[in-house]
Coordinates of C-alpha atoms and ligand atoms in Angstrom, one line a residue:
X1 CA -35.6 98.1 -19.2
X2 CA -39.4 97.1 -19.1
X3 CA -40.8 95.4 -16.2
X4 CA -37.8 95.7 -13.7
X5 CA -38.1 97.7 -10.7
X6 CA -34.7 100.0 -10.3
X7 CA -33.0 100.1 -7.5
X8 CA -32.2 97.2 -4.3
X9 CA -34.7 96.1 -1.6
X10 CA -35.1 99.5 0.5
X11 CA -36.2 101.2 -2.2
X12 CA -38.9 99.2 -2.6
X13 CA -42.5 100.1 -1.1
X14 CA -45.8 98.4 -0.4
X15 CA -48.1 98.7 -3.3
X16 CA -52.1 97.8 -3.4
X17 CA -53.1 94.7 -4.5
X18 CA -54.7 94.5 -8.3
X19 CA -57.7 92.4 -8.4
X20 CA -60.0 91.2 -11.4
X21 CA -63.0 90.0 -10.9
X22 CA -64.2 86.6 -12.3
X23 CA -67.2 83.6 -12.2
X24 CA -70.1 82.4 -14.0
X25 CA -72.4 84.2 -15.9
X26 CA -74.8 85.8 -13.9
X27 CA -73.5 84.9 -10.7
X28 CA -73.0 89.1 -9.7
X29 CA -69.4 90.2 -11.0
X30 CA -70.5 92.8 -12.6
X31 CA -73.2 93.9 -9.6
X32 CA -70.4 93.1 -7.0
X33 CA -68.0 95.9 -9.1
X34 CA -70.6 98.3 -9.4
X35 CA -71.8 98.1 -5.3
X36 CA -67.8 98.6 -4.5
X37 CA -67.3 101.6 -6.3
X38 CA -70.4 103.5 -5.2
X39 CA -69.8 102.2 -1.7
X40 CA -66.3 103.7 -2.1
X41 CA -67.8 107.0 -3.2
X42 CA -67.3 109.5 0.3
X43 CA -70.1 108.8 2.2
X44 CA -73.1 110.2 0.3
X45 CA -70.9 112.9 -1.0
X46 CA -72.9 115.1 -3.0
X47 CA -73.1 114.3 -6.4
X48 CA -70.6 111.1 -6.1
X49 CA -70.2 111.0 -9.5
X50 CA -67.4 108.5 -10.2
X51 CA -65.8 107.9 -13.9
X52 CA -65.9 105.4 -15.8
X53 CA -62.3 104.6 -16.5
X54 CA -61.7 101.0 -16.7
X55 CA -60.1 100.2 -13.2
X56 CA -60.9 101.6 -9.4
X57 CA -59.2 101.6 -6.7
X58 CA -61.3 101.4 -3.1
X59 CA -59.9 101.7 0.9
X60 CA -60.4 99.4 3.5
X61 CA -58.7 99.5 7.1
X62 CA -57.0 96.2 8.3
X63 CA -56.1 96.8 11.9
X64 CA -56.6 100.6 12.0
X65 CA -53.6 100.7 8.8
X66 CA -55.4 101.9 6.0
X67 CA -55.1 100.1 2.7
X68 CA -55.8 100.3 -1.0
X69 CA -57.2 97.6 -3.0
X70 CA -57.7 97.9 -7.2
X71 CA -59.8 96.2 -9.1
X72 CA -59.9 96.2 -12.9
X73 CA -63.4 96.7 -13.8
X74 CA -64.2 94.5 -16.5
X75 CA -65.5 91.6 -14.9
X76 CA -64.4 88.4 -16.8
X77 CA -61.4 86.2 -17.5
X78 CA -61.1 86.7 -21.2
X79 CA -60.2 90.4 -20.5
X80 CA -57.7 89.2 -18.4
X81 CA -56.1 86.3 -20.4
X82 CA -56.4 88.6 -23.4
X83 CA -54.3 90.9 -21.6
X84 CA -51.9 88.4 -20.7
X85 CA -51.8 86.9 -24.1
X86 CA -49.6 90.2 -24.9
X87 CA -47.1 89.7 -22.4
X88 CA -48.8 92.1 -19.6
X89 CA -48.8 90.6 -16.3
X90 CA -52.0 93.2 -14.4
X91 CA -53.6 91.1 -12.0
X92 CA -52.1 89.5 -9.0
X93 CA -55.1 87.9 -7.2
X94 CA -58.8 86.4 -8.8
X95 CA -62.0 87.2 -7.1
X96 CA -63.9 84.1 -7.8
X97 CA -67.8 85.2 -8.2
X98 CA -70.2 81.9 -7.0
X99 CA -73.8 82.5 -6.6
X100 CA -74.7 80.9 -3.5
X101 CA -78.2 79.6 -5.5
X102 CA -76.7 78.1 -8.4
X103 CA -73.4 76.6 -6.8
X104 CA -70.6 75.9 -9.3
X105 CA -71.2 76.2 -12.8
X106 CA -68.8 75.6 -16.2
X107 CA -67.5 78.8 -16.6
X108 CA -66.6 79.3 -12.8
X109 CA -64.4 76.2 -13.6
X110 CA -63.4 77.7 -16.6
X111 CA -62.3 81.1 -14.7
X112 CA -60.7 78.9 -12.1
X113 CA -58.4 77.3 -14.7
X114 CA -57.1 80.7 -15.9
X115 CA -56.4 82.3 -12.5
X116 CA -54.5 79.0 -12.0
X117 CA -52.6 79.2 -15.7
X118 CA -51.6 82.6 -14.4
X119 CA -50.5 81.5 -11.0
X120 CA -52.1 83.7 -9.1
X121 CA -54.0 83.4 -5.9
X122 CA -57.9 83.2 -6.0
X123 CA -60.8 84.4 -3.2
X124 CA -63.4 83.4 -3.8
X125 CA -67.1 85.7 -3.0
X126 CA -69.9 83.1 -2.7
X127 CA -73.0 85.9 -3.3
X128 CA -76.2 86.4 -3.4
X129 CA -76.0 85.2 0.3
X130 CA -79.4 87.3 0.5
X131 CA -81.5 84.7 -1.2
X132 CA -83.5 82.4 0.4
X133 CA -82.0 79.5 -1.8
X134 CA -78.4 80.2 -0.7
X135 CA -76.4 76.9 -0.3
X136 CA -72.8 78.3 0.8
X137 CA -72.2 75.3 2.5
X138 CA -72.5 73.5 -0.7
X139 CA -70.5 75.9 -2.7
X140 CA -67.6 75.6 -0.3
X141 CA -67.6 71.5 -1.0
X142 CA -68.6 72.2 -4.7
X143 CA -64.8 74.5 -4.6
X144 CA -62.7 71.9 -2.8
X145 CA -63.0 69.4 -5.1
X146 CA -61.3 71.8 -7.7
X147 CA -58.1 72.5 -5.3
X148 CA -59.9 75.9 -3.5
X149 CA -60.4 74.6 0.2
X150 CA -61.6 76.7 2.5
X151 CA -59.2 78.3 5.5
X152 CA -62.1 76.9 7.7
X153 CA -61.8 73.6 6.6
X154 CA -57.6 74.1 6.8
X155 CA -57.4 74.7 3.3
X156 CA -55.5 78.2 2.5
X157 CA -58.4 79.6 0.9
X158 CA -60.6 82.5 2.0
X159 CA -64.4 82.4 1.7
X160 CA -66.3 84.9 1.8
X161 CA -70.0 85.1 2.0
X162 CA -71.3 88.3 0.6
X163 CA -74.3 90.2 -1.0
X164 CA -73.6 92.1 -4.0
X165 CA -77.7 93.3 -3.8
X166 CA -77.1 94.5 -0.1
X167 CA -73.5 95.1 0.5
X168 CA -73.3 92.8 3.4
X169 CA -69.8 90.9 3.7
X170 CA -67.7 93.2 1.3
X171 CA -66.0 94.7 3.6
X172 CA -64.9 91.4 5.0
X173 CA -64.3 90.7 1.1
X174 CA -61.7 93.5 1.1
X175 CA -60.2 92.4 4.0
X176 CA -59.8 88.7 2.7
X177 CA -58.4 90.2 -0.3
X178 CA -55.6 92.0 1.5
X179 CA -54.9 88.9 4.2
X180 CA -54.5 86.6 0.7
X181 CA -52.0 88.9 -1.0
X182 CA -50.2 89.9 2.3
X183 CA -50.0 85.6 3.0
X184 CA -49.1 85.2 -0.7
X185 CA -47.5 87.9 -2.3
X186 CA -44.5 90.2 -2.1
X187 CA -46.3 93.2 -3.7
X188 CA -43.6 96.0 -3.4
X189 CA -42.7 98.6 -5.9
X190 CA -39.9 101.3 -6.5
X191 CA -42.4 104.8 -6.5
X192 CA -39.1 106.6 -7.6
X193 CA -38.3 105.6 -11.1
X194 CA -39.8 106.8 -14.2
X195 CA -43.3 105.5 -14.4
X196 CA -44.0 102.2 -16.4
X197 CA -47.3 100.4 -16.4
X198 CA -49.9 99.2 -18.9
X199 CA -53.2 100.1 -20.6
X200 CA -56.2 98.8 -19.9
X201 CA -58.5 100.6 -22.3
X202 CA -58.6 103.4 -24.5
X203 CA -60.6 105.4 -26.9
X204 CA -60.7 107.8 -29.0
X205 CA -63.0 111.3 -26.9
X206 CA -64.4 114.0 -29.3
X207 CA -62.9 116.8 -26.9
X208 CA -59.7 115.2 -25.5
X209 CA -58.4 112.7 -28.0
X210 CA -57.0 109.9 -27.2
X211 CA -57.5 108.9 -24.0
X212 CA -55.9 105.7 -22.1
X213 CA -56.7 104.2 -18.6
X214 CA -53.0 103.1 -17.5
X215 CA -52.3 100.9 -14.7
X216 CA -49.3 102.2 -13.3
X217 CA -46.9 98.9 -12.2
X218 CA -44.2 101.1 -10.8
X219 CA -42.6 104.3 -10.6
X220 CA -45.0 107.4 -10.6
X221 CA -46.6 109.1 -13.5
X222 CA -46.0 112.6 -13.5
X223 CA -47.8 115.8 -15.3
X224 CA -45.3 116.9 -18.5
X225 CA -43.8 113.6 -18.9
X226 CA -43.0 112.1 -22.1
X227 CA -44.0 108.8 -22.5
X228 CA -44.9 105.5 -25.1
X229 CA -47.7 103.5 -25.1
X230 CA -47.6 100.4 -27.3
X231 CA -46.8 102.5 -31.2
X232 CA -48.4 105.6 -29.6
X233 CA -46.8 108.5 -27.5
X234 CA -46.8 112.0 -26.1
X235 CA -46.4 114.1 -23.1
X236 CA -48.8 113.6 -20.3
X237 CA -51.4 116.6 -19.9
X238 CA -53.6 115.6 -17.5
X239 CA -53.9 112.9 -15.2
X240 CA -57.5 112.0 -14.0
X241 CA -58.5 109.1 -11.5
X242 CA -61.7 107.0 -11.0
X243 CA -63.4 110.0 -9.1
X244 CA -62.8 112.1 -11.8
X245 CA -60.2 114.2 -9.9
X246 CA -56.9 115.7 -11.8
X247 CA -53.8 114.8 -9.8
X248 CA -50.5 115.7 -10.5
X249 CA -49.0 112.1 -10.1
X250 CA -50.3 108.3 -10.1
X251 CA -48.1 105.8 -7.7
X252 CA -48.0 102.1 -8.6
X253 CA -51.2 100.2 -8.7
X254 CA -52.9 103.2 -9.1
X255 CA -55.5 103.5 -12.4
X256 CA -55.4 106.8 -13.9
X257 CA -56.9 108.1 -17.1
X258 CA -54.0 109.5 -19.2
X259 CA -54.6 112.5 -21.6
X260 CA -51.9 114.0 -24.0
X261 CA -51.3 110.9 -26.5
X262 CA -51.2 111.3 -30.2
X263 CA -53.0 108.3 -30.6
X264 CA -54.8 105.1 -29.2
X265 CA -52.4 102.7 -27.7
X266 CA -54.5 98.8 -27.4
X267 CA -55.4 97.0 -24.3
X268 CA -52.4 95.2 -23.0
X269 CA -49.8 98.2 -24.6
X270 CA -46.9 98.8 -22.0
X271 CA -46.8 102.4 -20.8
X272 CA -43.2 104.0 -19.9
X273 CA -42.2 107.1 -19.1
X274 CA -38.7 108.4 -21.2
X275 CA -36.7 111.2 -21.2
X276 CA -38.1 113.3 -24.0
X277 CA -40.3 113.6 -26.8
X278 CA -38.0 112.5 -29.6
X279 CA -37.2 109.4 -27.8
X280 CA -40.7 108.8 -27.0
X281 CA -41.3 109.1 -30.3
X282 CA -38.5 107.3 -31.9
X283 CA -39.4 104.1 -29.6
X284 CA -42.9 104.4 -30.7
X285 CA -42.1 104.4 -34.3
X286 CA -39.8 101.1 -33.8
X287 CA -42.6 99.4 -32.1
X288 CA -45.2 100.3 -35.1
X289 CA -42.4 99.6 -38.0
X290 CA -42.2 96.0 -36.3
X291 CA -45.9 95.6 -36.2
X292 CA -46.0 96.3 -39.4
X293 CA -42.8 93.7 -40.8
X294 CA -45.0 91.6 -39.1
X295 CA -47.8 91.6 -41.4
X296 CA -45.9 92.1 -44.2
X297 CA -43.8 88.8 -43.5
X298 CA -45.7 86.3 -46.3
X299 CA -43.0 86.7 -49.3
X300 CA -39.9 85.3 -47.7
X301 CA -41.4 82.4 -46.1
X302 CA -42.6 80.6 -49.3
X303 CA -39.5 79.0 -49.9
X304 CA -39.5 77.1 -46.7
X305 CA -42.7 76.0 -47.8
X306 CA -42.3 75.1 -50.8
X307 CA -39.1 72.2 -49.2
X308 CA -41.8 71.1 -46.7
X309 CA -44.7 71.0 -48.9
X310 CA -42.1 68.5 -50.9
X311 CA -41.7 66.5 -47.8
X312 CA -44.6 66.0 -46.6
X313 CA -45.7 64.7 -50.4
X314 CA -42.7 62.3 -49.9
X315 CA -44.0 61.1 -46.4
X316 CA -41.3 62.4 -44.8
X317 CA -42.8 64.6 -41.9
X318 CA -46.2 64.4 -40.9
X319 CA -46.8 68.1 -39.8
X320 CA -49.6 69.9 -38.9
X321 CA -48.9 73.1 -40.4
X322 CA -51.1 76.8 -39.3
X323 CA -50.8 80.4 -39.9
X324 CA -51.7 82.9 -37.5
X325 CA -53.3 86.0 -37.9
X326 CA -54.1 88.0 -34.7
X327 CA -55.2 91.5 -33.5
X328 CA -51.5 92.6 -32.5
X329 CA -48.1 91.7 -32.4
X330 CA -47.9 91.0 -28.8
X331 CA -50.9 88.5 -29.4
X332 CA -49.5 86.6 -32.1
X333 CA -46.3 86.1 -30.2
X334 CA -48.0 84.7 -27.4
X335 CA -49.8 82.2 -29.5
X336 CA -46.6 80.8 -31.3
X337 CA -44.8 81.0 -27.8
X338 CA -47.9 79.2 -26.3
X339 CA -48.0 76.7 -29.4
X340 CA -44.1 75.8 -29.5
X341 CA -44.3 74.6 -26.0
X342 CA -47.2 72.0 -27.0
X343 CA -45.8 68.3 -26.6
X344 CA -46.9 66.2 -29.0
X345 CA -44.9 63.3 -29.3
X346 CA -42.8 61.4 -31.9
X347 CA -45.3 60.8 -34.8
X348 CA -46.6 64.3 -35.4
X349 CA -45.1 68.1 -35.8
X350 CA -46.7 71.2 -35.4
X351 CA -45.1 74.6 -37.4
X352 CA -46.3 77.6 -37.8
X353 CA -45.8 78.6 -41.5
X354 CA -46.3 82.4 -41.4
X355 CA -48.0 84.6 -38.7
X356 CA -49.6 88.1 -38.9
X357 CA -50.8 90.5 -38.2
X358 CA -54.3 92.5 -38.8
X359 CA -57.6 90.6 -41.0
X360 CA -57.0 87.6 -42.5
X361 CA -56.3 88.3 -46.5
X362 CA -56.9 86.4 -49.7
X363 CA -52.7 86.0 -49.2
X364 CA -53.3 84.0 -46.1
X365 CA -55.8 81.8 -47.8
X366 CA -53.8 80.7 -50.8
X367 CA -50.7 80.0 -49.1
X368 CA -53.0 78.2 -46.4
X369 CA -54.2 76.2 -49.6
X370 CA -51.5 75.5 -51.3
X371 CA -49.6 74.3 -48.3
X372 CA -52.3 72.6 -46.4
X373 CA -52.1 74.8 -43.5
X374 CA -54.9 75.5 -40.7
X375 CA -55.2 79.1 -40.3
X376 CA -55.8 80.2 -37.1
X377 CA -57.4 83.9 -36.3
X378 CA -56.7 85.2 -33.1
X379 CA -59.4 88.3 -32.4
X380 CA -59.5 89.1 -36.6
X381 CA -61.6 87.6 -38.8
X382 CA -61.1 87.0 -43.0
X383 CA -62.0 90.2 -45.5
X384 CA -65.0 89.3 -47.4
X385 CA -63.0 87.9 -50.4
X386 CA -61.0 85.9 -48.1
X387 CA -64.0 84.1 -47.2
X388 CA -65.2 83.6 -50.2
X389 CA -61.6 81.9 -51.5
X390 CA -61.4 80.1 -48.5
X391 CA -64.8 78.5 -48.7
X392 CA -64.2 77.6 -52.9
X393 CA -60.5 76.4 -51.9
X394 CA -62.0 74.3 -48.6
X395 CA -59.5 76.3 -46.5
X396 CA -59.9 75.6 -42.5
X397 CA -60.0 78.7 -40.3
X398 CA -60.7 78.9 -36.6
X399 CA -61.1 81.4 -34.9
X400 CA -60.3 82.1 -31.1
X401 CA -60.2 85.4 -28.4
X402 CA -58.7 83.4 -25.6
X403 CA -55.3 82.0 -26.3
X404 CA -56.2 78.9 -23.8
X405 CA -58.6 77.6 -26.2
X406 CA -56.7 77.3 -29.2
X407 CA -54.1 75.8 -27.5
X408 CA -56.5 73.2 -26.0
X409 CA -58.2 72.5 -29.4
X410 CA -55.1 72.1 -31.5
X411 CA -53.1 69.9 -28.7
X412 CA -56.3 67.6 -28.7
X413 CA -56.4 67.7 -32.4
X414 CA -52.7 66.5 -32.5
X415 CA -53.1 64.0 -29.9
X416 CA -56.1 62.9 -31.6
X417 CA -58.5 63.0 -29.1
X418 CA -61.4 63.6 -31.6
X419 CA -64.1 63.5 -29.5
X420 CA -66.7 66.3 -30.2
X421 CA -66.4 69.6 -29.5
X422 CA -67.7 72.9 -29.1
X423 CA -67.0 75.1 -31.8
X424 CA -68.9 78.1 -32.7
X425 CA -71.6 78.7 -35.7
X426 CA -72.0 82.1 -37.2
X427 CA -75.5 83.1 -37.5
X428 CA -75.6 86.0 -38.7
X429 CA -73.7 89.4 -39.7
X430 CA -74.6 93.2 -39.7
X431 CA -73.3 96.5 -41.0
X432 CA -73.6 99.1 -38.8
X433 CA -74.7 102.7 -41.1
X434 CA -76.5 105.1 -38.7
X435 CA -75.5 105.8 -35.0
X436 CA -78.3 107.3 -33.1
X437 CA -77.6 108.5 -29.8
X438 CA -80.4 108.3 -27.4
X439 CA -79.5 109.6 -23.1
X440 CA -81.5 106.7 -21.9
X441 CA -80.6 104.0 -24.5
X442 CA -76.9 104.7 -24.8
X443 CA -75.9 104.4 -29.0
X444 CA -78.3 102.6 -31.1
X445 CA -76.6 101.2 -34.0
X446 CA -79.0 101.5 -37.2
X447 CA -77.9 98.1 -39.1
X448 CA -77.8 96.3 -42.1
X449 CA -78.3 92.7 -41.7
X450 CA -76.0 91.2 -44.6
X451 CA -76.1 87.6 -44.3
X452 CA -78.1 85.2 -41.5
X453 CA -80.2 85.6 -39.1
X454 CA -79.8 87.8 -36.3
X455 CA -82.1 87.2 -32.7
X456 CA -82.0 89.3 -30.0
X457 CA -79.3 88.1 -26.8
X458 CA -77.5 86.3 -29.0
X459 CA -73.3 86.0 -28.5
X460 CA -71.5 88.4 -30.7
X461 CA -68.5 90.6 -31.2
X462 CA -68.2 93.7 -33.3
X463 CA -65.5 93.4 -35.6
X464 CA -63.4 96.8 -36.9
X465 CA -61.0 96.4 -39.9
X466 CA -61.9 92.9 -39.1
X467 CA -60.1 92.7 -36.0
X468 CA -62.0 92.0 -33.2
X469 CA -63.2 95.3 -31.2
X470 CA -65.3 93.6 -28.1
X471 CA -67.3 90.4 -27.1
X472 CA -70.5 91.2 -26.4
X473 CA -74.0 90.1 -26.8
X474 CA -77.5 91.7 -28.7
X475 CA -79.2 93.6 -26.1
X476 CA -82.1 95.1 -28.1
X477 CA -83.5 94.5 -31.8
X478 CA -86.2 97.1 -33.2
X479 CA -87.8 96.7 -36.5
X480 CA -89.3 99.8 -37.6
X481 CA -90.9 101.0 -34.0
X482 CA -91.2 97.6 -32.8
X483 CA -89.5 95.1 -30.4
X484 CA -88.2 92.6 -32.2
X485 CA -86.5 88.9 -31.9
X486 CA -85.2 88.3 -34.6
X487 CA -83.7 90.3 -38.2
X488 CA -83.4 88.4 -41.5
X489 CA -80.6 89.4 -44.6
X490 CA -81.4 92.2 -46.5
X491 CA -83.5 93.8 -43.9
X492 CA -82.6 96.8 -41.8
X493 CA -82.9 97.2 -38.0
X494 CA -81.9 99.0 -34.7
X495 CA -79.6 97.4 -32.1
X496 CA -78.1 97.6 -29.0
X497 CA -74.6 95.8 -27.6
X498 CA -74.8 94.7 -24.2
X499 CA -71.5 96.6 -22.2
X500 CA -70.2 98.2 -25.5
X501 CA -71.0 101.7 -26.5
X502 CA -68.3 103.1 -28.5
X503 CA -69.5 101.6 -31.9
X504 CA -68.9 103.1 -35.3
X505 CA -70.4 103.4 -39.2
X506 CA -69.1 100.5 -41.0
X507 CA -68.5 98.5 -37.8
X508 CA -69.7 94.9 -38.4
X509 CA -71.5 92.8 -35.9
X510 CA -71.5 89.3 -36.1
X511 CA -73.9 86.9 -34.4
X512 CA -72.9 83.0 -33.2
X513 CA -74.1 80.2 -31.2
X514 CA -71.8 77.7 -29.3
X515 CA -73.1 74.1 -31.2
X516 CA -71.4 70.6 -30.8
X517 CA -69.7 69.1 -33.7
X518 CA -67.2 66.4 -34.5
X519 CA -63.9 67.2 -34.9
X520 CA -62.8 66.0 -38.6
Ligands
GDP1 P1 -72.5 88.8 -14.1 O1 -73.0 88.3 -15.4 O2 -71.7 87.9 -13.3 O3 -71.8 90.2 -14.2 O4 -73.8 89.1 -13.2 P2 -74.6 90.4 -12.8 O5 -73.8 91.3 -11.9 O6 -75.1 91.1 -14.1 O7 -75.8 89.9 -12.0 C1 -76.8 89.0 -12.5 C2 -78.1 89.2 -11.8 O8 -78.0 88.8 -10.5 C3 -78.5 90.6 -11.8 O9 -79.9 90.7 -12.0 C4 -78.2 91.1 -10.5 O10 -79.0 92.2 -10.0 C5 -78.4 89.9 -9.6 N1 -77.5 89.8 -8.4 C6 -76.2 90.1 -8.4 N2 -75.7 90.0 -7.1 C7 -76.8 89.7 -6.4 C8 -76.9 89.4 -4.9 O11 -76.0 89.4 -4.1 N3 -78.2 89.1 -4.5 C9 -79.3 89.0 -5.4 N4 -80.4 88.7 -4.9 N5 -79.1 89.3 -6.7 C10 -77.9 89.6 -7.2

């Protein structure tokens, strides 16, 4: 079965630790990610040309035993939580990114909250220790009113002052790293069973197909083995790690980039190796059928509806009913299971009248307004016409890509705390049509702004299918040759994503600012 090691206690091993990295906006996760990996690359090696696969692993020595650390390189807890959302447990400690200048701010809170929801054990990095307006003192005081005291102050809590600019105090970072999970955690896995683990990321590459970085969890992943990932399979043909090497096999906690699939599993997909193609295949055919009798589930459930609609006309329940659409089947489970373990008292109910999923469809919308419901989108958005039945039918959709918010939003609604919150404003949407690809620029999406307003650094995500593809923000706007700030409907322009690359023609980007409103 998934997510058992095989086997009793001696043949477990010691694995690495698995580390994401997470804080406020600005405060160096992403610098702090990048100076580990290129201080990881053999000293000054020629070339030192490491890939960009999703996940790294670096070495550190802790009283002259070598040991590995991995850290998942997409800096951020809505990665993580996404992730989690579908059932795949990757991380097992929280590097908490402060910026010694600026102290703490919301969204280290915010990143603090979900490393606790997980139950996993945080260090934090106060940075940019370099600067003259450092205040770790402050930061450590800041932290212990949240829970996180310091070991110096007798907490249990390792801080570590470091400089993501200069290097100074990461390797004292690694080490606190591998004292917390050694103090906390039991990280052992069974290196001889066939390989399971999950993805990370993959994409579609021009010359290799598919390609998937898998996190392997236990067990090691081995050349010519058949395995599933999420509804895709295949054999394995080449395994590559974070230095761009081929290897013959990946041991647990190691990343590896996995080539040989027939198609691209998601983010959050459990990988397993099996005994042959035809099962591989088999399994991965079950897993898409169910997918799909996922989406497909509207019909059957009317009738249920059709008794509580009655009820609720007689005042017999007072229920708050939703339908959920999300990006995945794993997702949408999470959200109900998440949802059903909301308590909310005598008065009020919560059901969830039909989940899917895929983009929300004019289907969702007239059963959401014939039966009252809420529906809630969980990284997918509504087709065009959707939209448009939704706004003449006054149909309420909400839309969320960490499972902690809507849960937070919809337990307040019930309990009725209506104070204002807030909620996001679209501002704008585009059509992606041309893809230019320029070496120093990365892809420049040529776009069609078809509704709105769209400024440069705004929020956004780019929306496939309508399902949710990244979060990401406007890094650059041209007009003809020119810079510019903003792009009105009907006019075309050239863009940018901040820290996504892989866009495609007929991709839709769509703009939105964070605004306070008052909960109805
Ligand atoms: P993120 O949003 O948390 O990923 O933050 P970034 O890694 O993008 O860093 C934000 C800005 O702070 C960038 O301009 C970095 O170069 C700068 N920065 C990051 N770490 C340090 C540091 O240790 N010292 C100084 N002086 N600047 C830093």
């Amino acid at each position: 079965e998934f997510g058992e090691d095989l086997g009793d206690e001696d043949d477990l091993a010691a694995r690495p630790p698995v580390v994401t990295v997470m804080g406020h906006v600005d405060h160096g996760k992403t610098r702090l990610l990048d100076t580990l990996r290129k201080s990881n690359v053999a000293g000054g090696e020629a070339g030192g040309i490491t890939q960009a696969i999703g996940a790294y692993q670096v070495q550190t020595t802790i009283d002259g035993v070598d040991r590995g650390i991995t850290f998942i390189d997409t800096p951020g807890h809505e990665a993580f939580t996404a992730m989690r959302a579908r059932g795949a447990k990757s991380t097992d400690i929280a590097v908490l990114v402060v910026a010694a200048d600026d102290g703490v701010m919301p969204q280290t809170i915010e990143a603090l909250n979900h490393a606790k929801a997980a139950g996993i054990p945080v260090v934090v990095a106060v940075n940019k220790i370099d600067k003259e307006a450092a205040d770790p003192v402050r930061v450590r005081g800041e932290l212990s009113e949240f829970g996180l005291i310091p070991e110096e102050y007798g907490g249990d809590t390792q801080f570590v002052d470091v400089s993501a600019l200069t290097g100074e105090g990461l390797d004292r970072l690694l080490e606190a790293v591998v004292l917390t999970a050694d103090a906390a955690l039991d990280l052992r896995a069974n290196p001889d069973m066939p390989a399971q683990g999950v993805a990370i990321e993959a994409h579609l590459d021009k010359g290799r197909g598919p390609v998937a970085t898998v996190l392997i969890h236990r067990g090691t992943l081995r050349i010519g083995e058949s395995i599933v990932a999420g509804s895709a399979y295949g054999r394995v043909r080449a395994l590559i790690n974070d230095k761009g090497e081929n290897l013959t096999e990946a041991p647990p906690s190691m990343p590896v980039q996995v080539l040989g699939l027939t198609a691209v599993p998601g983010a959050g997909d459990n990988v397993l190796v099996v005994d042959d193609d035809r099962m591989a295949r088999q399994i991965a055919d079950k897993r898409g059928s169910r997918m799909r009798a996922a989406a497909q589930a509207v019909g059957s459930r009317r009738k249920t509806l059709d008794q509580l609609f009655e009820q609720l006309e007689r005042g017999e329940t007072q229920e708050l009913l939703l339908i959920l659409k999300g990006d995945g089947a794993g997702s949408v489970e999470a959200l109900e299971d998440a949802l059903s373990k909301i308590d909310v008292g005598e008065e009020v109910s919560l059901r969830v009248i039909d989940r899917g999923v895929g983009a929300i469809t004019e289907t969702n919308v007239s059963l959401a307004a014939a039966s009252k419901a809420v529906i809630i989108g969980f990284n997918v958005r509504p087709t065009v016409h959707a939209q448009q039945m939704a706004d003449r039918e006054n149909v309420d959709m909400r839309f969320y890509s960490v499972i902690y918010s809507a849960i937070d939003e919809i337990e307040a609604a019930l309990k009725g705390m209506l104070k204002p919150i807030y909620a996001e404003e679209t501002r704008g949407r585009m059509e992606i049509r041309e893809i230019f690809r320029s070496s120093k620029f990365g892809n420049i999406a040529g776009c069609m702004v078809l509704d709105g307003t769209i400024r440069r650094n705004q929020k956004g995500r780019l929306l496939r299918d309508g399902v949710v593809i990244s979060e990401t923000s406007i890094a650059s706007l041209r007009r003809e040759k020119d810079d510019a700030t903003e792009v009105r409907e009907g006019f075309e322009c050239g863009m940018t994503l901040s820290n996504f690359n892989d866009i495609r023609i007929g991709d839709i980007v769509e703009t939105y600012e964070m605004v306070e409103r008052e909960r109805s």
